[in-house]
Amino acid sequence: MPDTDSAAAPPAAARERLVSGPGLLLVWLYGVITVGAVSRSAYQISTEFDRAPLPYALSAVAALVYAFITYSLVRGGEKARRAARICCAAELTGVLVVGTWTLVEPDAFPDATVWSDFGMGYLFIPVILPITGMLWLRRRRQG
């Protein structure tokens, strides 16, 4: 009887290509930022959502994007690689829009989000990570 799980999973070689060398660091960083964003948004939404609903909802969106990118990088395969690139582009767009918005209209963000001030509260990792991710994913396709 054929193993249906192995038919659905990408080949190990495809997974190893994305999660080897610098790709392993990328997955690790996305994993850490996912935990940070999920923790922050869960706490803010559960305790103070009425204080600043927009920033807290944006933190939750950022957490979901980070979690999906992490999953896609670990999963591997061409489809996951493309999905991760699209999400990295969406993430970069979000960081740039929210980062600019927090500088132009700081009153709209009484509390910081993961993407506030271009991720300054997270050592600018939120603005650096999607650029690095897109470059890595592009390089992995060419390689």
PDB file of C-alpha atoms in Angstrom, residues 13-24 26-27 72-78 80-81 136-137 140-141:
ATOM      1  CA  ALA A  13      16.317  17.579  -0.929  1.00  0.00           C
ATOM      2  CA  ALA A  14      13.934  20.509  -1.529  1.00  0.00           C
ATOM      3  CA  ARG A  15      13.515  21.019   2.205  1.00  0.00           C
ATOM      4  CA  GLU A  16      17.259  20.840   2.833  1.00  0.00           C
ATOM      5  CA  ARG A  17      17.977  23.434   0.132  1.00  0.00           C
ATOM      6  CA  LEU A  18      15.887  26.084   1.909  1.00  0.00           C
ATOM      7  CA  VAL A  19      16.924  25.211   5.451  1.00  0.00           C
ATOM      8  CA  SER A  20      20.649  24.761   5.071  1.00  0.00           C
ATOM      9  CA  GLY A  21      23.464  27.175   5.759  1.00  0.00           C
ATOM     10  CA  PRO A  22      22.183  30.751   5.958  1.00  0.00           C
ATOM     11  CA  GLY A  23      18.669  29.422   5.379  1.00  0.00           C
ATOM     12  CA  LEU A  24      18.808  27.749   8.790  1.00  0.00           C
ATOM     13  CA  LEU A  26      16.711  32.655   8.454  1.00  0.00           C
ATOM     14  CA  VAL A  27      14.292  29.977   9.727  1.00  0.00           C
ATOM     15  CA  SER A  72       6.838  27.673   4.351  1.00  0.00           C
ATOM     16  CA  LEU A  73      10.606  27.806   4.773  1.00  0.00           C
ATOM     17  CA  VAL A  74      10.611  24.604   6.817  1.00  0.00           C
ATOM     18  CA  ARG A  75       8.179  22.840   4.486  1.00  0.00           C
ATOM     19  CA  GLY A  76      10.274  23.475   1.408  1.00  0.00           C
ATOM     20  CA  GLY A  77       9.315  22.785  -2.172  1.00  0.00           C
ATOM     21  CA  GLU A  78       8.641  25.169  -5.023  1.00  0.00           C
ATOM     22  CA  ALA A  80       6.124  26.836  -0.424  1.00  0.00           C
ATOM     23  CA  ARG A  81       9.081  28.868  -1.696  1.00  0.00           C
ATOM     24  CA  TRP A 136      17.614  33.949  -0.005  1.00  0.00           C
ATOM     25  CA  LEU A 137      14.515  32.481  -1.644  1.00  0.00           C
ATOM     26  CA  ARG A 140      17.723  29.184  -3.731  1.00  0.00           C
ATOM     27  CA  ARG A 141      15.667  29.033  -6.920  1.00  0.00           C
TER      28      ARG A 141
END
